[in-house]
């Protein structure tokens, strides 16, 4: 882990690479967590995390699913949705004038999860968003992972 001053220099000068977990239940609902940290604090967002230097995508997926979902899941059971650009005017350290830029690989994983058993480190609450769910506080970067024509979520192709 980098010291705060080193990491803020990285955030100021380079994009970060992350994995986002688009968790879909058997009922075709999407898992959202209320973010507690910047960037995007106070928004409903998919779980996810940064890929570390010298870490393979497969190992990052195992580590991030363990940290965010409470259990490791293999990337072999997930479907790559694509690469996305996330830009935020804020940063983790609340330093003025420093934005955050992520290149995110979004993976869909269909599993049923007990919301009461999810880790509370990065999110203060969790909910499932279904076709009639309220999307007003879902972050626009998360909305890019799915479409919601006629107030419903697009069913994933399996």
Short mmCIF file of N, CA and C in Angstrom, two decimals:
data_model
loop_
_atom_site.label_atom_id
_atom_site.label_comp_id
_atom_site.label_asym_id
_atom_site.label_seq_id
_atom_site.Cartn_x
_atom_site.Cartn_y
_atom_site.Cartn_z
N UNK A 1 0.85 -1.19 0.00
CA UNK A 1 0.00 0.00 0.00
C UNK A 1 0.89 1.24 0.00
N UNK A 2 0.48 2.21 -0.79
CA UNK A 2 1.21 3.47 -0.86
C UNK A 2 0.81 4.40 0.28
N UNK A 3 1.74 5.24 0.67
CA UNK A 3 1.41 6.30 1.61
C UNK A 3 0.45 7.26 0.93
N UNK A 4 -0.33 8.01 1.71
CA UNK A 4 -1.35 8.90 1.16
C UNK A 4 -0.78 9.89 0.16
N UNK A 5 0.35 10.52 0.47
CA UNK A 5 0.91 11.51 -0.44
C UNK A 5 1.38 10.89 -1.75
N UNK A 6 1.91 9.66 -1.69
CA UNK A 6 2.31 8.96 -2.91
C UNK A 6 1.08 8.59 -3.75
N UNK A 7 0.04 8.09 -3.08
CA UNK A 7 -1.14 7.65 -3.81
C UNK A 7 -1.88 8.84 -4.43
N UNK A 8 -1.91 9.98 -3.76
CA UNK A 8 -2.58 11.14 -4.34
C UNK A 8 -1.83 11.60 -5.60
N UNK A 9 -0.50 11.45 -5.63
CA UNK A 9 0.26 11.78 -6.85
C UNK A 9 -0.12 10.83 -7.99
N UNK A 10 -0.30 9.56 -7.65
CA UNK A 10 -0.73 8.58 -8.66
C UNK A 10 -2.11 8.97 -9.19
N UNK A 11 -3.04 9.24 -8.29
CA UNK A 11 -4.41 9.60 -8.69
C UNK A 11 -4.40 10.86 -9.55
N UNK A 12 -3.55 11.83 -9.21
CA UNK A 12 -3.47 13.09 -9.96
C UNK A 12 -2.94 12.88 -11.38
N UNK A 13 -2.04 11.90 -11.55
CA UNK A 13 -1.31 11.79 -12.81
C UNK A 13 -1.61 10.59 -13.69
N UNK A 14 -2.34 9.61 -13.17
CA UNK A 14 -2.57 8.40 -13.97
C UNK A 14 -3.98 7.86 -13.74
N UNK A 15 -4.49 7.11 -14.71
CA UNK A 15 -5.75 6.40 -14.44
C UNK A 15 -5.47 5.18 -13.56
N UNK A 16 -6.46 4.79 -12.80
CA UNK A 16 -6.40 3.59 -11.99
C UNK A 16 -7.17 2.49 -12.72
N UNK A 17 -6.79 1.25 -12.50
CA UNK A 17 -7.48 0.13 -13.13
C UNK A 17 -8.24 -0.63 -12.05
N UNK A 18 -9.51 -0.91 -12.32
CA UNK A 18 -10.37 -1.54 -11.31
C UNK A 18 -11.27 -2.60 -11.94
N UNK A 19 -11.82 -3.42 -11.07
CA UNK A 19 -12.85 -4.39 -11.43
C UNK A 19 -14.13 -3.98 -10.72
N UNK A 20 -15.24 -3.92 -11.43
CA UNK A 20 -16.54 -3.74 -10.81
C UNK A 20 -17.32 -5.03 -10.95
N UNK A 21 -18.05 -5.36 -9.90
CA UNK A 21 -18.82 -6.60 -9.83
C UNK A 21 -20.29 -6.30 -10.02
N UNK A 22 -20.80 -6.67 -11.17
CA UNK A 22 -22.22 -6.49 -11.46
C UNK A 22 -22.89 -7.80 -11.04
N UNK A 23 -23.39 -7.79 -9.81
CA UNK A 23 -23.96 -9.00 -9.21
C UNK A 23 -25.45 -9.05 -9.51
N UNK A 24 -25.85 -10.11 -10.19
CA UNK A 24 -27.24 -10.30 -10.57
C UNK A 24 -27.81 -11.49 -9.82
N UNK A 25 -28.95 -11.29 -9.18
CA UNK A 25 -29.60 -12.37 -8.42
C UNK A 25 -30.35 -13.30 -9.38
N UNK A 26 -30.81 -14.40 -8.84
CA UNK A 26 -31.64 -15.31 -9.62
C UNK A 26 -32.93 -14.67 -10.08
N UNK A 27 -33.36 -13.61 -9.38
CA UNK A 27 -34.57 -12.86 -9.75
C UNK A 27 -34.25 -11.71 -10.70
N UNK A 28 -33.02 -11.69 -11.22
CA UNK A 28 -32.59 -10.69 -12.20
C UNK A 28 -32.51 -9.28 -11.60
N UNK A 29 -32.23 -9.19 -10.30
CA UNK A 29 -32.01 -7.89 -9.67
C UNK A 29 -30.51 -7.66 -9.54
N UNK A 30 -30.12 -6.38 -9.45
CA UNK A 30 -28.71 -6.03 -9.35
C UNK A 30 -28.38 -5.56 -7.94
N UNK A 31 -27.23 -6.00 -7.43
CA UNK A 31 -26.77 -5.63 -6.10
C UNK A 31 -26.14 -4.24 -6.14
N UNK A 32 -26.59 -3.37 -5.23
CA UNK A 32 -26.03 -2.03 -5.09
C UNK A 32 -25.64 -1.81 -3.64
N UNK A 33 -24.52 -1.11 -3.45
CA UNK A 33 -24.09 -0.72 -2.12
C UNK A 33 -23.99 0.79 -2.04
N UNK A 34 -24.35 1.36 -0.90
CA UNK A 34 -24.23 2.81 -0.68
C UNK A 34 -22.77 3.10 -0.31
N UNK A 35 -22.06 3.77 -1.23
CA UNK A 35 -20.62 4.02 -1.03
C UNK A 35 -20.37 4.97 0.15
N UNK A 36 -19.33 4.65 0.93
CA UNK A 36 -18.95 5.52 2.03
C UNK A 36 -17.71 6.34 1.71
N UNK A 37 -16.93 5.93 0.73
CA UNK A 37 -15.68 6.61 0.41
C UNK A 37 -15.76 7.35 -0.93
N UNK A 38 -14.97 8.40 -1.05
CA UNK A 38 -14.82 9.09 -2.33
C UNK A 38 -13.91 8.26 -3.22
N UNK A 39 -14.04 8.34 -4.51
CA UNK A 39 -15.06 9.14 -5.18
C UNK A 39 -16.42 8.43 -5.16
N UNK A 40 -17.45 9.16 -5.37
CA UNK A 40 -18.83 8.65 -5.45
C UNK A 40 -19.42 8.29 -4.10
N UNK A 41 -18.92 8.87 -3.01
CA UNK A 41 -19.53 8.65 -1.70
C UNK A 41 -20.97 9.13 -1.73
N UNK A 42 -21.85 8.36 -1.07
CA UNK A 42 -23.26 8.73 -1.00
C UNK A 42 -24.09 8.29 -2.18
N UNK A 43 -23.52 7.51 -3.07
CA UNK A 43 -24.24 6.98 -4.24
C UNK A 43 -24.38 5.47 -4.11
N UNK A 44 -25.46 4.93 -4.68
CA UNK A 44 -25.58 3.48 -4.84
C UNK A 44 -24.68 3.08 -5.99
N UNK A 45 -23.87 2.06 -5.76
CA UNK A 45 -22.84 1.67 -6.72
C UNK A 45 -22.63 0.16 -6.64
N UNK A 46 -22.12 -0.40 -7.70
CA UNK A 46 -21.76 -1.82 -7.66
C UNK A 46 -20.52 -2.02 -6.80
N UNK A 47 -20.37 -3.19 -6.18
CA UNK A 47 -19.13 -3.48 -5.47
C UNK A 47 -17.96 -3.54 -6.46
N UNK A 48 -16.77 -3.37 -5.97
CA UNK A 48 -15.60 -3.45 -6.83
C UNK A 48 -14.35 -3.00 -6.11
N UNK A 49 -13.25 -2.94 -6.85
CA UNK A 49 -11.99 -2.50 -6.26
C UNK A 49 -10.89 -2.41 -7.28
N UNK A 50 -9.79 -1.78 -6.86
CA UNK A 50 -8.64 -1.59 -7.74
C UNK A 50 -7.84 -2.87 -7.89
N UNK A 51 -7.24 -3.01 -9.06
CA UNK A 51 -6.27 -4.08 -9.30
C UNK A 51 -4.92 -3.56 -8.81
N UNK A 52 -4.23 -4.38 -8.05
CA UNK A 52 -2.93 -3.99 -7.51
C UNK A 52 -1.80 -4.28 -8.50
N UNK A 53 -0.70 -3.57 -8.34
CA UNK A 53 0.47 -3.80 -9.19
C UNK A 53 0.92 -5.25 -9.04
N UNK A 54 1.25 -5.84 -10.16
CA UNK A 54 1.72 -7.22 -10.25
C UNK A 54 0.66 -8.27 -9.90
N UNK A 55 -0.60 -7.85 -9.81
CA UNK A 55 -1.69 -8.78 -9.52
C UNK A 55 -2.39 -9.15 -10.82
N UNK A 56 -2.62 -10.41 -11.04
CA UNK A 56 -3.37 -10.82 -12.23
C UNK A 56 -4.83 -10.43 -12.07
N UNK A 57 -5.54 -10.33 -13.18
CA UNK A 57 -6.97 -10.03 -13.11
C UNK A 57 -7.70 -11.14 -12.36
N UNK A 58 -7.28 -12.38 -12.57
CA UNK A 58 -7.91 -13.52 -11.90
C UNK A 58 -7.73 -13.44 -10.38
N UNK A 59 -6.50 -13.12 -9.95
CA UNK A 59 -6.25 -13.00 -8.51
C UNK A 59 -6.97 -11.79 -7.92
N UNK A 60 -7.01 -10.69 -8.67
CA UNK A 60 -7.74 -9.50 -8.21
C UNK A 60 -9.22 -9.83 -8.04
N UNK A 61 -9.77 -10.58 -8.97
CA UNK A 61 -11.19 -10.96 -8.89
C UNK A 61 -11.46 -11.77 -7.62
N UNK A 62 -10.60 -12.73 -7.32
CA UNK A 62 -10.76 -13.53 -6.10
C UNK A 62 -10.67 -12.64 -4.86
N UNK A 63 -9.68 -11.75 -4.81
CA UNK A 63 -9.49 -10.87 -3.65
C UNK A 63 -10.65 -9.90 -3.50
N UNK A 64 -11.07 -9.28 -4.61
CA UNK A 64 -12.13 -8.27 -4.55
C UNK A 64 -13.48 -8.91 -4.20
N UNK A 65 -13.79 -10.06 -4.75
CA UNK A 65 -15.05 -10.71 -4.38
C UNK A 65 -15.04 -11.10 -2.91
N UNK A 66 -13.90 -11.55 -2.40
CA UNK A 66 -13.80 -11.88 -0.96
C UNK A 66 -14.03 -10.63 -0.12
N UNK A 67 -13.36 -9.53 -0.47
CA UNK A 67 -13.47 -8.29 0.32
C UNK A 67 -14.85 -7.66 0.21
N UNK A 68 -15.45 -7.69 -0.98
CA UNK A 68 -16.71 -6.97 -1.22
C UNK A 68 -17.95 -7.82 -0.98
N UNK A 69 -17.82 -9.15 -1.16
CA UNK A 69 -18.99 -10.03 -1.04
C UNK A 69 -18.89 -11.00 0.14
N UNK A 70 -17.72 -11.07 0.77
CA UNK A 70 -17.55 -11.95 1.91
C UNK A 70 -17.13 -13.36 1.54
N UNK A 71 -17.04 -13.67 0.25
CA UNK A 71 -16.61 -14.99 -0.22
C UNK A 71 -15.94 -14.83 -1.58
N UNK A 72 -14.87 -15.59 -1.79
CA UNK A 72 -14.17 -15.54 -3.08
C UNK A 72 -14.97 -16.25 -4.15
N UNK A 73 -14.96 -15.67 -5.33
CA UNK A 73 -15.59 -16.27 -6.50
C UNK A 73 -14.59 -16.22 -7.65
N UNK A 74 -14.59 -17.25 -8.46
CA UNK A 74 -13.67 -17.33 -9.58
C UNK A 74 -14.19 -16.51 -10.76
N UNK A 75 -13.28 -15.87 -11.44
CA UNK A 75 -13.62 -15.09 -12.63
C UNK A 75 -14.17 -16.00 -13.74
N UNK A 76 -13.87 -17.29 -13.65
CA UNK A 76 -14.36 -18.25 -14.65
C UNK A 76 -15.87 -18.34 -14.66
N UNK A 77 -16.52 -17.95 -13.57
CA UNK A 77 -17.98 -18.00 -13.47
C UNK A 77 -18.62 -16.66 -13.81
N UNK A 78 -17.81 -15.70 -14.22
CA UNK A 78 -18.30 -14.35 -14.52
C UNK A 78 -18.24 -14.09 -16.02
N UNK A 79 -18.98 -13.07 -16.42
CA UNK A 79 -19.01 -12.67 -17.83
C UNK A 79 -18.52 -11.23 -17.92
N UNK A 80 -17.50 -11.01 -18.76
CA UNK A 80 -17.00 -9.65 -18.97
C UNK A 80 -18.03 -8.84 -19.73
N UNK A 81 -18.47 -7.73 -19.13
CA UNK A 81 -19.42 -6.83 -19.79
C UNK A 81 -18.69 -5.83 -20.67
N UNK A 82 -17.45 -5.51 -20.32
CA UNK A 82 -16.66 -4.58 -21.12
C UNK A 82 -15.79 -3.70 -20.26
N UNK A 83 -15.08 -2.81 -20.94
CA UNK A 83 -14.22 -1.82 -20.28
C UNK A 83 -14.94 -0.48 -20.29
N UNK A 84 -14.89 0.22 -19.18
CA UNK A 84 -15.61 1.48 -19.02
C UNK A 84 -14.67 2.54 -18.46
N UNK A 85 -14.92 3.78 -18.81
CA UNK A 85 -14.18 4.91 -18.26
C UNK A 85 -15.03 5.58 -17.21
N UNK A 86 -14.47 5.73 -16.01
CA UNK A 86 -15.14 6.44 -14.93
C UNK A 86 -14.29 7.65 -14.55
N UNK A 87 -14.87 8.83 -14.60
CA UNK A 87 -14.18 10.05 -14.19
C UNK A 87 -14.99 10.74 -13.11
N UNK A 88 -14.27 11.20 -12.09
CA UNK A 88 -14.89 11.85 -10.93
C UNK A 88 -14.16 13.15 -10.65
N UNK A 89 -14.87 14.18 -10.24
CA UNK A 89 -14.19 15.44 -9.91
C UNK A 89 -13.50 15.40 -8.55
N UNK A 90 -13.76 14.36 -7.76
CA UNK A 90 -13.21 14.25 -6.41
C UNK A 90 -12.17 13.15 -6.33
N UNK A 91 -11.58 12.98 -5.15
CA UNK A 91 -10.60 11.94 -4.92
C UNK A 91 -10.72 11.43 -3.49
N UNK A 92 -10.08 10.31 -3.20
CA UNK A 92 -10.20 9.66 -1.90
C UNK A 92 -9.75 10.54 -0.74
N UNK A 93 -8.81 11.47 -0.99
CA UNK A 93 -8.23 12.28 0.09
C UNK A 93 -8.90 13.65 0.22
N UNK A 94 -9.92 13.91 -0.59
CA UNK A 94 -10.63 15.20 -0.56
C UNK A 94 -9.70 16.37 -0.89
N UNK A 95 -8.67 16.12 -1.69
CA UNK A 95 -7.74 17.18 -2.08
C UNK A 95 -8.37 17.99 -3.21
N UNK A 96 -8.47 19.31 -3.04
CA UNK A 96 -9.09 20.14 -4.09
C UNK A 96 -8.28 20.11 -5.38
N UNK A 97 -9.01 20.14 -6.50
CA UNK A 97 -8.37 20.22 -7.80
C UNK A 97 -7.80 18.94 -8.34
N UNK A 98 -8.02 17.82 -7.66
CA UNK A 98 -7.50 16.53 -8.13
C UNK A 98 -8.67 15.60 -8.40
N UNK A 99 -8.83 15.25 -9.66
CA UNK A 99 -9.91 14.34 -10.06
C UNK A 99 -9.41 12.90 -10.01
N UNK A 100 -10.34 11.97 -10.16
CA UNK A 100 -10.00 10.54 -10.20
C UNK A 100 -10.49 9.97 -11.52
N UNK A 101 -9.63 9.18 -12.16
CA UNK A 101 -9.94 8.56 -13.44
C UNK A 101 -9.69 7.05 -13.31
N UNK A 102 -10.73 6.28 -13.57
CA UNK A 102 -10.63 4.82 -13.55
C UNK A 102 -10.87 4.24 -14.93
N UNK A 103 -10.14 3.19 -15.26
CA UNK A 103 -10.48 2.29 -16.35
C UNK A 103 -11.00 1.04 -15.65
N UNK A 104 -12.28 0.72 -15.89
CA UNK A 104 -12.94 -0.33 -15.13
C UNK A 104 -13.32 -1.49 -16.04
N UNK A 105 -12.97 -2.68 -15.61
CA UNK A 105 -13.42 -3.90 -16.26
C UNK A 105 -14.62 -4.38 -15.46
N UNK A 106 -15.78 -4.38 -16.07
CA UNK A 106 -17.01 -4.78 -15.38
C UNK A 106 -17.32 -6.23 -15.70
N UNK A 107 -17.50 -7.01 -14.64
CA UNK A 107 -17.82 -8.43 -14.77
C UNK A 107 -19.16 -8.70 -14.11
N UNK A 108 -20.00 -9.44 -14.82
CA UNK A 108 -21.29 -9.85 -14.28
C UNK A 108 -21.16 -11.25 -13.69
N UNK A 109 -21.73 -11.39 -12.50
CA UNK A 109 -21.71 -12.66 -11.80
C UNK A 109 -23.11 -12.90 -11.25
N UNK A 110 -23.70 -14.04 -11.59
CA UNK A 110 -25.06 -14.33 -11.11
C UNK A 110 -24.98 -15.23 -9.89
N UNK A 111 -25.30 -14.63 -8.73
CA UNK A 111 -25.32 -15.35 -7.46
C UNK A 111 -26.37 -14.72 -6.56
N UNK A 112 -26.92 -15.51 -5.68
CA UNK A 112 -27.82 -14.97 -4.67
C UNK A 112 -27.02 -14.75 -3.39
N UNK A 113 -27.22 -13.58 -2.81
CA UNK A 113 -26.44 -13.17 -1.64
C UNK A 113 -27.40 -12.69 -0.56
N UNK A 114 -27.09 -13.03 0.68
CA UNK A 114 -27.83 -12.50 1.82
C UNK A 114 -27.24 -11.13 2.15
N UNK A 115 -28.03 -10.08 1.97
CA UNK A 115 -27.54 -8.71 2.18
C UNK A 115 -27.03 -8.50 3.60
N UNK A 116 -27.60 -9.21 4.57
CA UNK A 116 -27.20 -9.05 5.97
C UNK A 116 -25.79 -9.56 6.24
N UNK A 117 -25.26 -10.37 5.35
CA UNK A 117 -23.94 -10.98 5.57
C UNK A 117 -22.83 -10.29 4.78
N UNK A 118 -23.15 -9.21 4.07
CA UNK A 118 -22.14 -8.53 3.26
C UNK A 118 -21.25 -7.63 4.12
N UNK A 119 -19.97 -7.53 3.78
CA UNK A 119 -19.05 -6.66 4.53
C UNK A 119 -19.47 -5.20 4.44
N UNK A 120 -19.25 -4.46 5.52
CA UNK A 120 -19.67 -3.06 5.59
C UNK A 120 -18.47 -2.10 5.52
N UNK A 121 -17.34 -2.54 5.00
CA UNK A 121 -16.15 -1.68 4.93
C UNK A 121 -16.30 -0.55 3.92
N UNK A 122 -16.81 -0.84 2.74
CA UNK A 122 -16.88 0.14 1.65
C UNK A 122 -18.29 0.68 1.43
N UNK A 123 -19.28 0.02 1.99
CA UNK A 123 -20.67 0.40 1.80
C UNK A 123 -21.40 0.43 3.14
N UNK A 124 -22.29 1.42 3.30
CA UNK A 124 -23.03 1.54 4.56
C UNK A 124 -24.35 0.77 4.53
N UNK A 125 -24.80 0.39 3.36
CA UNK A 125 -26.05 -0.36 3.19
C UNK A 125 -26.02 -1.03 1.83
N UNK A 126 -26.86 -2.04 1.68
CA UNK A 126 -26.99 -2.75 0.40
C UNK A 126 -28.46 -2.87 0.05
N UNK A 127 -28.73 -3.03 -1.25
CA UNK A 127 -30.08 -3.31 -1.70
C UNK A 127 -30.01 -3.97 -3.07
N UNK A 128 -31.08 -4.66 -3.40
CA UNK A 128 -31.26 -5.21 -4.74
C UNK A 128 -32.10 -4.22 -5.53
N UNK A 129 -31.70 -3.95 -6.76
CA UNK A 129 -32.46 -3.06 -7.63
C UNK A 129 -33.07 -3.92 -8.73
N UNK A 130 -34.38 -3.93 -8.79
CA UNK A 130 -35.08 -4.70 -9.81
C UNK A 130 -35.72 -3.80 -10.83
N UNK A 131 -36.56 -4.39 -11.67
CA UNK A 131 -37.13 -3.63 -12.77
C UNK A 131 -38.02 -2.48 -12.33
N UNK A 132 -38.54 -2.52 -11.13
CA UNK A 132 -39.35 -1.41 -10.63
C UNK A 132 -38.61 -0.61 -9.55
N UNK A 133 -37.28 -0.82 -9.45
CA UNK A 133 -36.50 -0.16 -8.42
C UNK A 133 -36.26 1.31 -8.68
N UNK A 134 -36.00 2.03 -7.62
CA UNK A 134 -35.68 3.45 -7.69
C UNK A 134 -34.22 3.60 -8.10
N UNK A 135 -33.98 4.21 -9.26
CA UNK A 135 -32.63 4.37 -9.77
C UNK A 135 -32.10 5.79 -9.59
N UNK A 136 -32.81 6.63 -8.86
CA UNK A 136 -32.42 8.04 -8.76
C UNK A 136 -31.07 8.23 -8.09
N UNK A 137 -30.72 7.42 -7.12
CA UNK A 137 -29.44 7.57 -6.44
C UNK A 137 -28.39 6.56 -6.91
N UNK A 138 -28.68 5.84 -7.99
CA UNK A 138 -27.69 4.96 -8.59
C UNK A 138 -26.76 5.84 -9.42
N UNK A 139 -25.46 5.71 -9.17
CA UNK A 139 -24.49 6.56 -9.85
C UNK A 139 -24.54 6.35 -11.36
N UNK A 140 -24.39 7.42 -12.14
CA UNK A 140 -24.40 7.28 -13.61
C UNK A 140 -23.38 6.28 -14.14
N UNK A 141 -22.21 6.17 -13.51
CA UNK A 141 -21.23 5.18 -13.97
C UNK A 141 -21.74 3.76 -13.79
N UNK A 142 -22.53 3.53 -12.76
CA UNK A 142 -23.13 2.21 -12.57
C UNK A 142 -24.26 1.98 -13.56
N UNK A 143 -25.03 3.01 -13.84
CA UNK A 143 -26.12 2.87 -14.81
C UNK A 143 -25.62 2.45 -16.18
N UNK A 144 -24.37 2.75 -16.49
CA UNK A 144 -23.80 2.37 -17.79
C UNK A 144 -23.70 0.86 -17.95
N UNK A 145 -23.74 0.11 -16.83
CA UNK A 145 -23.63 -1.34 -16.90
C UNK A 145 -24.91 -2.03 -17.33
N UNK A 146 -26.00 -1.34 -17.30
CA UNK A 146 -27.26 -1.95 -17.68
C UNK A 146 -28.18 -0.87 -18.25
N UNK A 147 -29.12 -1.30 -19.03
CA UNK A 147 -30.11 -0.35 -19.55
C UNK A 147 -31.40 -0.57 -18.77
N UNK A 148 -32.23 0.42 -18.77
CA UNK A 148 -33.49 0.29 -18.04
C UNK A 148 -34.63 0.91 -18.84
N UNK A 149 -34.86 0.41 -20.07
CA UNK A 149 -35.98 0.92 -20.85
C UNK A 149 -37.30 0.60 -20.16
N UNK A 150 -38.22 1.52 -20.26
CA UNK A 150 -39.54 1.35 -19.66
C UNK A 150 -39.45 0.98 -18.19
N UNK A 151 -38.50 1.59 -17.49
CA UNK A 151 -38.33 1.42 -16.05
C UNK A 151 -37.99 -0.01 -15.66
N UNK A 152 -37.47 -0.81 -16.57
CA UNK A 152 -37.07 -2.17 -16.24
C UNK A 152 -35.62 -2.40 -16.61
N UNK A 153 -34.97 -3.37 -15.96
CA UNK A 153 -33.60 -3.71 -16.28
C UNK A 153 -33.57 -4.68 -17.44
N UNK A 154 -32.56 -4.53 -18.27
CA UNK A 154 -32.38 -5.45 -19.38
C UNK A 154 -31.95 -6.79 -18.82
N UNK A 155 -32.58 -7.84 -19.27
CA UNK A 155 -32.19 -9.18 -18.82
C UNK A 155 -30.90 -9.55 -19.51
N UNK A 156 -29.96 -10.06 -18.73
CA UNK A 156 -28.66 -10.43 -19.25
C UNK A 156 -28.81 -11.65 -20.17
N UNK A 157 -28.02 -11.65 -21.22
CA UNK A 157 -27.98 -12.82 -22.11
C UNK A 157 -27.06 -13.85 -21.49
N UNK A 158 -27.53 -15.06 -21.34
CA UNK A 158 -26.70 -16.13 -20.73
C UNK A 158 -26.51 -17.24 -21.71
#
